[in-house]
XYZ file of C-alpha atoms in Angstrom:
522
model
C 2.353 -6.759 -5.830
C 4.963 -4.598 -6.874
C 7.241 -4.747 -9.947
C 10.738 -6.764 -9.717
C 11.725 -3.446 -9.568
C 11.890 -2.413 -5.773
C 11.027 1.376 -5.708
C 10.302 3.669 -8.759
C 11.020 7.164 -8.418
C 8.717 8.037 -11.178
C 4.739 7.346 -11.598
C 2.533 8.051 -14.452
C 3.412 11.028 -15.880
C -0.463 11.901 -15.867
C -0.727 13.415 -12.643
C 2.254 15.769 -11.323
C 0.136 15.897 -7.845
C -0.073 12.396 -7.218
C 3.938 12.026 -8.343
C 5.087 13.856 -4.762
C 2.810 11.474 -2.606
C 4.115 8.110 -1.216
C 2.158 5.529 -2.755
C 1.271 1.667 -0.749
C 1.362 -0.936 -3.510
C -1.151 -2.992 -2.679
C -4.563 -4.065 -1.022
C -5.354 -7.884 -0.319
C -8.784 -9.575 0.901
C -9.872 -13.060 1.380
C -12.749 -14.562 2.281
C -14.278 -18.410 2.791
C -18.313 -18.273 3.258
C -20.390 -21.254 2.042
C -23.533 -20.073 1.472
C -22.479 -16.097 0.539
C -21.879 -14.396 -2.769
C -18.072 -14.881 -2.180
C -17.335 -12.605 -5.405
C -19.143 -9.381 -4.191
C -17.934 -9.566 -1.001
C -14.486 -9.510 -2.154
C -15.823 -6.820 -4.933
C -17.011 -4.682 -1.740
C -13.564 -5.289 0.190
C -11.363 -4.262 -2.317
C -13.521 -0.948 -3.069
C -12.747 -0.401 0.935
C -8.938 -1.344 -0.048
C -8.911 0.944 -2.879
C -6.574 3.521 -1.721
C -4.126 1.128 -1.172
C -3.823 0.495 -4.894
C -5.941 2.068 -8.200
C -3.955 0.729 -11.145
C -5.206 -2.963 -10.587
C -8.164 -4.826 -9.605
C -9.055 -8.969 -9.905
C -11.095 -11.178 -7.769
C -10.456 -15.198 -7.730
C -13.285 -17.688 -7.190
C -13.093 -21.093 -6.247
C -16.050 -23.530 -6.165
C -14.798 -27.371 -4.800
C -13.609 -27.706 -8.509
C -11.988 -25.387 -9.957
C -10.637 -21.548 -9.615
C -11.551 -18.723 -11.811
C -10.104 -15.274 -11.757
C -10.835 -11.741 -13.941
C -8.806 -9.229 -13.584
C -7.943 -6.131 -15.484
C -6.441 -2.328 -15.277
C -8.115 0.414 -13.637
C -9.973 0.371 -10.459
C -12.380 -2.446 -8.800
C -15.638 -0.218 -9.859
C -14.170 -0.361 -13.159
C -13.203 -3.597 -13.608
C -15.749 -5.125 -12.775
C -19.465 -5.554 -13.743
C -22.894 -7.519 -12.938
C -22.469 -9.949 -15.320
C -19.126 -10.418 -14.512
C -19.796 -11.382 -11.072
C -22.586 -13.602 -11.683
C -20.116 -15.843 -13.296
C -17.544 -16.073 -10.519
C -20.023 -18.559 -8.273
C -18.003 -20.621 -5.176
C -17.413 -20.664 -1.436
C -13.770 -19.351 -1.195
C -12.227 -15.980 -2.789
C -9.089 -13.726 -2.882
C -9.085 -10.019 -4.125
C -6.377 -7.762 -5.044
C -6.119 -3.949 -5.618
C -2.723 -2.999 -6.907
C -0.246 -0.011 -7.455
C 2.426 -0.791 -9.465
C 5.944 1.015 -10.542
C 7.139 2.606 -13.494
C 6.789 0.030 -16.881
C 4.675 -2.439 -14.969
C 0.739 -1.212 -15.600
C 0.484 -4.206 -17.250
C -2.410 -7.262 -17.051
C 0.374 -9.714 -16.646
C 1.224 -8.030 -13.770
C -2.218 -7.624 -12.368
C -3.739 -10.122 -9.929
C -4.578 -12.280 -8.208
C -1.856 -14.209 -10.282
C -3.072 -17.674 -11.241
C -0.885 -20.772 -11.479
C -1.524 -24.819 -11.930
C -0.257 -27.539 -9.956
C 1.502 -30.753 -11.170
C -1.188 -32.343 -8.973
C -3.859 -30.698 -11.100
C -5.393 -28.014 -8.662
C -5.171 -24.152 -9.279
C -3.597 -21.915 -6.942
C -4.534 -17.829 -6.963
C -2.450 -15.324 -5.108
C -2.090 -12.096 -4.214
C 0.316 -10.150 -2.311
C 0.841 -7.099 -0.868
C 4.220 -6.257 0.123
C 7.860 -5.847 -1.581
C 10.660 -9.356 -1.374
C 14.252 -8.190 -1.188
C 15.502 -11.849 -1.931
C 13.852 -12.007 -5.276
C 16.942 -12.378 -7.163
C 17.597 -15.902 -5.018
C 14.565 -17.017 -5.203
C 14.203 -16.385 -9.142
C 17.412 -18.492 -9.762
C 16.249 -21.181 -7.295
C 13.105 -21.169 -9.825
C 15.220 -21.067 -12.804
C 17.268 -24.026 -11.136
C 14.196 -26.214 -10.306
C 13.112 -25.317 -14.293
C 10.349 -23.498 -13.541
C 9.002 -20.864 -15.982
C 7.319 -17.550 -15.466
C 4.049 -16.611 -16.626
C 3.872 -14.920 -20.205
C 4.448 -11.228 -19.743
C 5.301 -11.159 -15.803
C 7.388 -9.527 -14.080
C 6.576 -9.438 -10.550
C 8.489 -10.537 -7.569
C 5.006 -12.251 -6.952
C 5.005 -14.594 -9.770
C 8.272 -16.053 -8.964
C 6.680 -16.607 -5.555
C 3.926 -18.283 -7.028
C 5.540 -20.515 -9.063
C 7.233 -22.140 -5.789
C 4.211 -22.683 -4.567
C 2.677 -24.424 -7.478
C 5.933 -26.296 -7.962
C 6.171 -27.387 -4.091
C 2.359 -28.360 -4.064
C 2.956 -31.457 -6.796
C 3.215 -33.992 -4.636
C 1.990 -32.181 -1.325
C -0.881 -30.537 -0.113
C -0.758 -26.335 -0.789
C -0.219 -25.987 2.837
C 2.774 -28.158 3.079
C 4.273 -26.180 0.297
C 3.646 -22.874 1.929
C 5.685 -24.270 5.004
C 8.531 -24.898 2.969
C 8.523 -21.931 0.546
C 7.444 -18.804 2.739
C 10.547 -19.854 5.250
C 12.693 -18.981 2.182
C 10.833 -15.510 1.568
C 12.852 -12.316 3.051
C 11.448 -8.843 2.800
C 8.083 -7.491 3.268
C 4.625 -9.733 2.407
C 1.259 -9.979 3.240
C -0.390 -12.747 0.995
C -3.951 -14.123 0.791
C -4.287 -17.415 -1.509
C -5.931 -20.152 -2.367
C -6.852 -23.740 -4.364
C -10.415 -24.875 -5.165
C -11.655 -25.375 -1.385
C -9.203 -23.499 0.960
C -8.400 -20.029 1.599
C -4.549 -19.350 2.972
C -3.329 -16.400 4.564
C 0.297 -15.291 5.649
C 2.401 -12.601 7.266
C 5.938 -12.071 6.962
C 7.872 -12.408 10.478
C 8.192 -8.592 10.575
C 4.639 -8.255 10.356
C 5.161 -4.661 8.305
C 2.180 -4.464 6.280
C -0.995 -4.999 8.638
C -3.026 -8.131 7.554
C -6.276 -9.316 9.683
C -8.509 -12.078 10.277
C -12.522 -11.226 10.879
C -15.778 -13.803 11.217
C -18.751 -13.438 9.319
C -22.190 -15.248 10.686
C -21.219 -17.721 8.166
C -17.821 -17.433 7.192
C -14.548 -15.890 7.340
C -12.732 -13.307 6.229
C -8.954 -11.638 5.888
C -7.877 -8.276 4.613
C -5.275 -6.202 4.330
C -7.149 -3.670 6.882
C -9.785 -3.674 9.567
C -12.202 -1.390 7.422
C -12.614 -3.757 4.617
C -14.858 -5.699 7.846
C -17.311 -3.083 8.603
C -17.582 -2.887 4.747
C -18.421 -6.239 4.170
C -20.143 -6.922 7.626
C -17.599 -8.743 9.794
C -16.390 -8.589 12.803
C -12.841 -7.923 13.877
C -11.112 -11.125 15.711
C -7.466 -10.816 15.521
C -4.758 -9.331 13.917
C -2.976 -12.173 12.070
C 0.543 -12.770 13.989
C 4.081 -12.176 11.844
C 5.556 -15.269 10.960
C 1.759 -16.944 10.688
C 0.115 -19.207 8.393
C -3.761 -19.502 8.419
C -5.798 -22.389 6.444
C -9.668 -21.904 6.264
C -11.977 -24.399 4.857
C -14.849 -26.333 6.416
C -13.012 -27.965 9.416
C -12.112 -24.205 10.385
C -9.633 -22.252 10.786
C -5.832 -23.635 11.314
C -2.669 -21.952 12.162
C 1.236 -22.325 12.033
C 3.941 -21.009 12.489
C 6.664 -20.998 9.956
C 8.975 -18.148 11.149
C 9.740 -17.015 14.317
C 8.008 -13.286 14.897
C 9.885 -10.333 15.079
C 7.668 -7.223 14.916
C 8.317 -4.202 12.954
C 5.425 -2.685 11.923
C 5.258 0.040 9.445
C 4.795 3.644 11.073
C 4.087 4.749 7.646
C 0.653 2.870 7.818
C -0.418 5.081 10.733
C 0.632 8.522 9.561
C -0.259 7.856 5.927
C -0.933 4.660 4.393
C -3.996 3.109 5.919
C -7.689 4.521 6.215
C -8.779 6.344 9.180
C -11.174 4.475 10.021
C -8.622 1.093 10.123
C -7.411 -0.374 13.459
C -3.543 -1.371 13.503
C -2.176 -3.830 16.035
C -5.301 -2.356 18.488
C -4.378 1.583 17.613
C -7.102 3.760 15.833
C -5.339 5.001 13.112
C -7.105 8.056 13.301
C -6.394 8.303 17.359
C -3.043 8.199 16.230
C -3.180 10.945 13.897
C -5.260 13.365 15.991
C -2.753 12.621 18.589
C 0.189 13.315 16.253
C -1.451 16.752 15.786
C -1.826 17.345 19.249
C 1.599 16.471 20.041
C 2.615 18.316 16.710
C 1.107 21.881 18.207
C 3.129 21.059 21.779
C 6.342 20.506 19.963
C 6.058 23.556 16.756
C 3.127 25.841 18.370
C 2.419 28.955 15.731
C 0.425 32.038 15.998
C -2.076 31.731 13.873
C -5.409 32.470 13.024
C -6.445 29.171 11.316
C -5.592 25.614 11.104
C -6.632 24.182 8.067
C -5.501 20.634 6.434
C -4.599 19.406 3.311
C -7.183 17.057 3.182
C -7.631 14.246 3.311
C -4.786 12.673 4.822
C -3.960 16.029 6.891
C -7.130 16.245 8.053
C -6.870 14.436 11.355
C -3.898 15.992 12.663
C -5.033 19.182 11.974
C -7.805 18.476 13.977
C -5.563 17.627 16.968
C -3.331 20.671 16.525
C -6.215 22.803 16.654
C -7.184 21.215 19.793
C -4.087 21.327 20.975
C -3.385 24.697 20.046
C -6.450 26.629 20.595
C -6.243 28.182 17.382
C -9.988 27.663 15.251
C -10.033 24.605 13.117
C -11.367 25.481 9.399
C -11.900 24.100 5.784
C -9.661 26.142 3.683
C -9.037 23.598 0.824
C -11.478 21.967 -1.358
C -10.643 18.889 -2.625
C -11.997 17.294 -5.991
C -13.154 13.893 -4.926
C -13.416 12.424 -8.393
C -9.843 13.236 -8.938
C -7.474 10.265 -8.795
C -4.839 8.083 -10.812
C -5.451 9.251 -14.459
C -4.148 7.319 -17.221
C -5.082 10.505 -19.878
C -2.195 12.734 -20.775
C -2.443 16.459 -20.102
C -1.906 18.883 -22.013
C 0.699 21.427 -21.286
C -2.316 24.214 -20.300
C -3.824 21.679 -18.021
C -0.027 20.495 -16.334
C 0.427 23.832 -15.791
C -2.792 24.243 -13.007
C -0.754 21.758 -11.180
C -2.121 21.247 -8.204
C -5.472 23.195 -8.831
C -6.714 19.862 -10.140
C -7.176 18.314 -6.853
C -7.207 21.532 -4.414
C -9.248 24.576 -4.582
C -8.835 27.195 -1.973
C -11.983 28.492 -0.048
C -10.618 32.975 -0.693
C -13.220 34.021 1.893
C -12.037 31.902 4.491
C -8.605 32.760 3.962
C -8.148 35.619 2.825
C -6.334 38.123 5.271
C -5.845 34.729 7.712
C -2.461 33.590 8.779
C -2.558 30.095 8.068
C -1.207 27.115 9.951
C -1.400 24.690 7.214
C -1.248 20.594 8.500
C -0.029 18.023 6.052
C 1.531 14.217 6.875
C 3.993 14.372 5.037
C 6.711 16.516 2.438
C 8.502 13.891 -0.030
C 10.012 16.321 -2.586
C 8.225 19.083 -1.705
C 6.878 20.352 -5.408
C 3.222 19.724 -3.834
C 3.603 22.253 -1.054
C 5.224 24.769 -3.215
C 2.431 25.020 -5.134
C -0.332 24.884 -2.504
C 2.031 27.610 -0.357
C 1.928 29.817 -3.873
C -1.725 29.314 -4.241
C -2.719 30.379 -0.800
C -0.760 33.300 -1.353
C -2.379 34.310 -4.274
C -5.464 33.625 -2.878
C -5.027 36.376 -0.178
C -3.041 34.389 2.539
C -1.322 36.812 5.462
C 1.030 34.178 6.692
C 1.407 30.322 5.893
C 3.187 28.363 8.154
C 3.200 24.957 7.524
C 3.313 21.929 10.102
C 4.015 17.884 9.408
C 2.772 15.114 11.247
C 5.496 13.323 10.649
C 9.387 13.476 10.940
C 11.476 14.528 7.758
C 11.597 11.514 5.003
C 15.289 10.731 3.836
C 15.207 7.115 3.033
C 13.839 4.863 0.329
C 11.329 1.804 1.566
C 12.289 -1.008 0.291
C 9.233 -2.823 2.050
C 6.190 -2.002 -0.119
C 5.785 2.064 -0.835
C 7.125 3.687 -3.541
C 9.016 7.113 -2.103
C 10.853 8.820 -4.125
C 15.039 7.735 -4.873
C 17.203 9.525 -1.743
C 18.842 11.988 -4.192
C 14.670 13.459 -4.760
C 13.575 13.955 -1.143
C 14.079 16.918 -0.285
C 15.167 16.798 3.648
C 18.251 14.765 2.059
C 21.626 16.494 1.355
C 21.270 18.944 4.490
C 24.360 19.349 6.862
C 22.251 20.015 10.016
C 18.658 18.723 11.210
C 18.119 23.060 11.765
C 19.492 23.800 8.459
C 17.563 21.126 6.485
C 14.349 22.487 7.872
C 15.426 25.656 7.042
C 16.377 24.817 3.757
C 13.008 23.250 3.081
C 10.839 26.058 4.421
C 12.649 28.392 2.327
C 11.976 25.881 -0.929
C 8.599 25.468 -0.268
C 7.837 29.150 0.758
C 6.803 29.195 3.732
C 6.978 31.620 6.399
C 7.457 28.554 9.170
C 7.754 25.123 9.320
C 7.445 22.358 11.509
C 7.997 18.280 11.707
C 6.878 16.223 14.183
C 9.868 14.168 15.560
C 10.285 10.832 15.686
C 10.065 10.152 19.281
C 6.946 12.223 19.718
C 5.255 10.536 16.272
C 5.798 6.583 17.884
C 5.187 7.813 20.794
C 1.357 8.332 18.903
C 0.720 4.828 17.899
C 1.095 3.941 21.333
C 3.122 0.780 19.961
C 7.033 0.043 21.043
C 9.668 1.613 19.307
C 11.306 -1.695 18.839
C 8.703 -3.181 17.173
C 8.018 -0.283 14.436
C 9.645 0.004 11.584
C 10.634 3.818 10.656
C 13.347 3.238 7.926
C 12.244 6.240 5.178
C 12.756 8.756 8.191
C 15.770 7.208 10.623
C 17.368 5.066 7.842
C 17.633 1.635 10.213
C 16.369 -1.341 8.041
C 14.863 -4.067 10.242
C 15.403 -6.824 7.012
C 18.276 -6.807 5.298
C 18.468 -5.562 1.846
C 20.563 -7.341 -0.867
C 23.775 -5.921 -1.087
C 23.160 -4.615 -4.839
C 20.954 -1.681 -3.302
C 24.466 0.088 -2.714
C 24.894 0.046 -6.237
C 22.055 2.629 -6.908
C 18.415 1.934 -7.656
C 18.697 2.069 -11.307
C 21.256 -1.357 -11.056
C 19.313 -3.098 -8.631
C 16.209 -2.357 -10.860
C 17.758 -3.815 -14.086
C 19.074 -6.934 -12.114
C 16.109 -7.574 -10.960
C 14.234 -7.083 -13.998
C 16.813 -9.587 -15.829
C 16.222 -11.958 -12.791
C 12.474 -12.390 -13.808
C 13.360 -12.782 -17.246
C 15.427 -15.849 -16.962
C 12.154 -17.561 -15.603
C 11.595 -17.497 -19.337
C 7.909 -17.302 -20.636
C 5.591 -19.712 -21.282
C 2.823 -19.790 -23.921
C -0.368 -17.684 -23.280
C -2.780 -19.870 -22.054
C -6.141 -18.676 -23.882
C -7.843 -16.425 -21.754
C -11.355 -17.989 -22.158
C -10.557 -21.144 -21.692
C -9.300 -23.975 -19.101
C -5.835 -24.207 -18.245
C -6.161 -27.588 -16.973
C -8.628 -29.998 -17.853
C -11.540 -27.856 -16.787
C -10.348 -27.425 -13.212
C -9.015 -23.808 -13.659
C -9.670 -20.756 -16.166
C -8.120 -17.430 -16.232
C -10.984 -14.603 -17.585
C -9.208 -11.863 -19.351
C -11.360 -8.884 -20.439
């Protein structure tokens, strides 16, 4: 999951592209199939998670006797190998892609995170998801004596640690009844002992989390195309507020929270794949709907509609729809270009955004352009595409967003930029802010989606979406330290995790309890 730290206005340095672009923290799978190579299903899963996190990757494996997890930077092709998955043998697994904040690109951080029972049995978790009670629940951890793993500082591991402490003289599942009650924010988790895979969902439901069947199994993942991946079928969307236990007598559910939905719009217009299903909503219905609905509400006269792909891409096929104006390919994008952990030079920051987009001159040239994107965050990405189009023989660029005007930090699990860097902020007037942004992007129009028209899309109720980065309303309350400006709130929570204290490094190669459990570290 994410750093103690609850939002980051800055990423890697390496990519100025990728710094404009709201970023998900975190992909989880699970899966409990007797019989199946458990590891590279989860291997497979994650690589159809991996836009949901690419700084990250581990894989636990449990066999009836004990749990193993690898885990390591950089992303799940990366991480992992043949020979490392011919050692992870068992019946029962959890994956985890992650995407972590500023300072925390760490393999501490990394997971699944791995922790030991009193009792003797391993627990491995993973979580997608941001807590806004960390604080409390780090001092009720410091209170019980517990101590944080070497090097973490996650929001995660303090979670973890209640779980291992409230399984020592219970089963895992009576612990998780107890703890998650206790948990306030945002969380999605997928865990597990030796024999049982868990799964959980806060009572706000805002990051989607699924169950599927295999023909011998079952699985859970953080979205519906991680099944077709891995060749299951879709069976329900895991309910907010809901535990799940899987092992051989099936699969078993509670209720440890009372639901109230607020699912994350973010997920539909941005976040998840296309090719996902949310709460029974094609995400890509809803964005070619968005565009549709986009054209009705900002029509243009144009002579092209062309995306920023790939995220743009389906709402510029609905405005052209819509619209009537001819649907085109005027951007290129480099597929193999992603989170890079080399610094560029000066020569190379300054192509900017040339790196990832290339425009197609002979389809553009002389063209005026209506230009579809999802989103504008600060709004140095669209400057620079806007001044490359130009200069690439553009007539006219007028630029249209499928979704309404960010202003708000998430405190929920995507890193956005702090309020004082978004760019629709600090503007008197909803006409004058997108006024103000059209002229600081340069283009010769510009049009958002509102917010009415962009629920409307997802076909879900209002009340039971959460849109707090564009109308400000929080569904979970945030600790009252967030008023005292993210840079505070990140150091308290930073200092929170450090009173865990640290713990010796248990040798990477080795058990870490009588042969029952063993953390692999690369």
């Amino acid at each position: 999951m994410a750093d103690m730290s609850i939002t980051s206005p800055n990423l890697l340095a390496a990519d100025d592209v990728s710094e404009n672009e709201p970023r998900e923290e975190c992909g989880v799978f699970g899966v409990w199939a007797p019989g199946e190579d458990v590891a590279k299903l989860s291997y497979y899963g994650l690589y159809a998670l991996q836009h949901r996190g690419q700084e990250a990757a581990g894989i636990a494996v449990g066999d009836g006797s004990q749990v193993i997890v690898f885990k390591d930077l950089g992303l799940v092709s990366q991480v992992f190998d043949e020979q490392t998955m011919a050692a992870m043998v068992g019946h029962v697994a959890v994956g985890h892609c992650r995407y972590s904040t500023t300072g925390s690109t760490t393999w501490e951080n990394s997971q699944p995170i791995f922790r030991t029972t009193a009792a003797g049995s391993g627990i491995a978790l993973g979580h997608n998801g941001n807590l806004v009670n960390t604080a409390e629940l780090a001092g009720r951890a410091r209170d019980l004596g517990l101590t944080g793993s070497a090097g973490a500082t996650s929001d995660s591991d303090v979670l973890g640690a209640l779980l291992a402490h409230g399984a020592a003289d219970r089963t895992i599942e009576q612990a998780a009844m107890e703890v998650l009650p206790t948990v306030e924010g945002a969380f999605c988790l997928t865990f597990m002992d030796e024999n049982t895979l868990y799964a959980a969902r806060d009572p706000h439901g805002v990051r989607p989390l699924s169950l599927g069947r295999l023909d011998r199994g079952w699985v859970v993942a953080s979205e519906t195309a991680a099944f077709d991946i891995v060749g299951a079928s879709f069976v329900r969307d895991i309910e907010p507020g809901e535990l799940l236990a899987i092992d051989a007598d099936g699969v078993r559910s509670k209720r440890f929270a009372e639901a109230t939905p607020k699912g994350c719009v973010f997920e539909y217009v941005y976040l998840a794949r296309p090719d996902s299903v949310i709460n029974g909503r094609s995400v890509h219905a809803t964005r070619v709907d968005i565009g549709r609905r986009l054209a009705r509400e900002h029509p243009a006269e144009g002579d092209l509609v062309i995306p920023v792909p790939e995220s743009g891409t389906p709402a510029a096929v609905g405005y052209a729809q819509e619209s009537g104006i001819p649907y085109g390919q005027g951007l290129m994008k480099n597929a193999y270009v992603g989170r890079t952990f080399i610094q560029p030079s000066q020569t190379i920051r300054q192509l900017g955004i040339r790196l990832k987009l290339n425009p197609l001159k002979d389809v553009i040239r002389g063209k005026r352009l209506v230009v579809v994107d999802d989103s504008i965050v600060r709004g140095n990405t669209q400057r620079a595409l806007i001044r490359m189009l130009r200069e690439a023989g553009a007539a006219e660029v007028h630029v249209r967003i499928a979704s309404s005007p960010v202003r708000w930090p998430c405190f929920y699990g995507i890193d956005f930029a702090s309020p004082a860097e978004l760019i629709a902020n600090g503007m008197e007037s909803e006409e004058g802010m997108v006024d103000g942004v059209r002229q600081a992007i340069g283009a010769d129009s510009l049009g958002y989606i509102s917010n009415d028209e962009m629920i409307k899309a997802t076909e879900q109720p209002s009340s039971k979406l959460c849109a707090a980065c564009f109308d400000g309303h929080y569904p979970i309350p945030l600790p009252k330290e967030t008023s005292m400006g993210k840079a505070v709130l990140e150091t308290m929570l930073k200092n929170a995790a450090e009173d865990l204290g640290e713990t010796a490094t248990v040798d990477p190669l080795t058990s870490a309890n009588d042969n029952v459990s063993a953390v692999m570290r690369p």
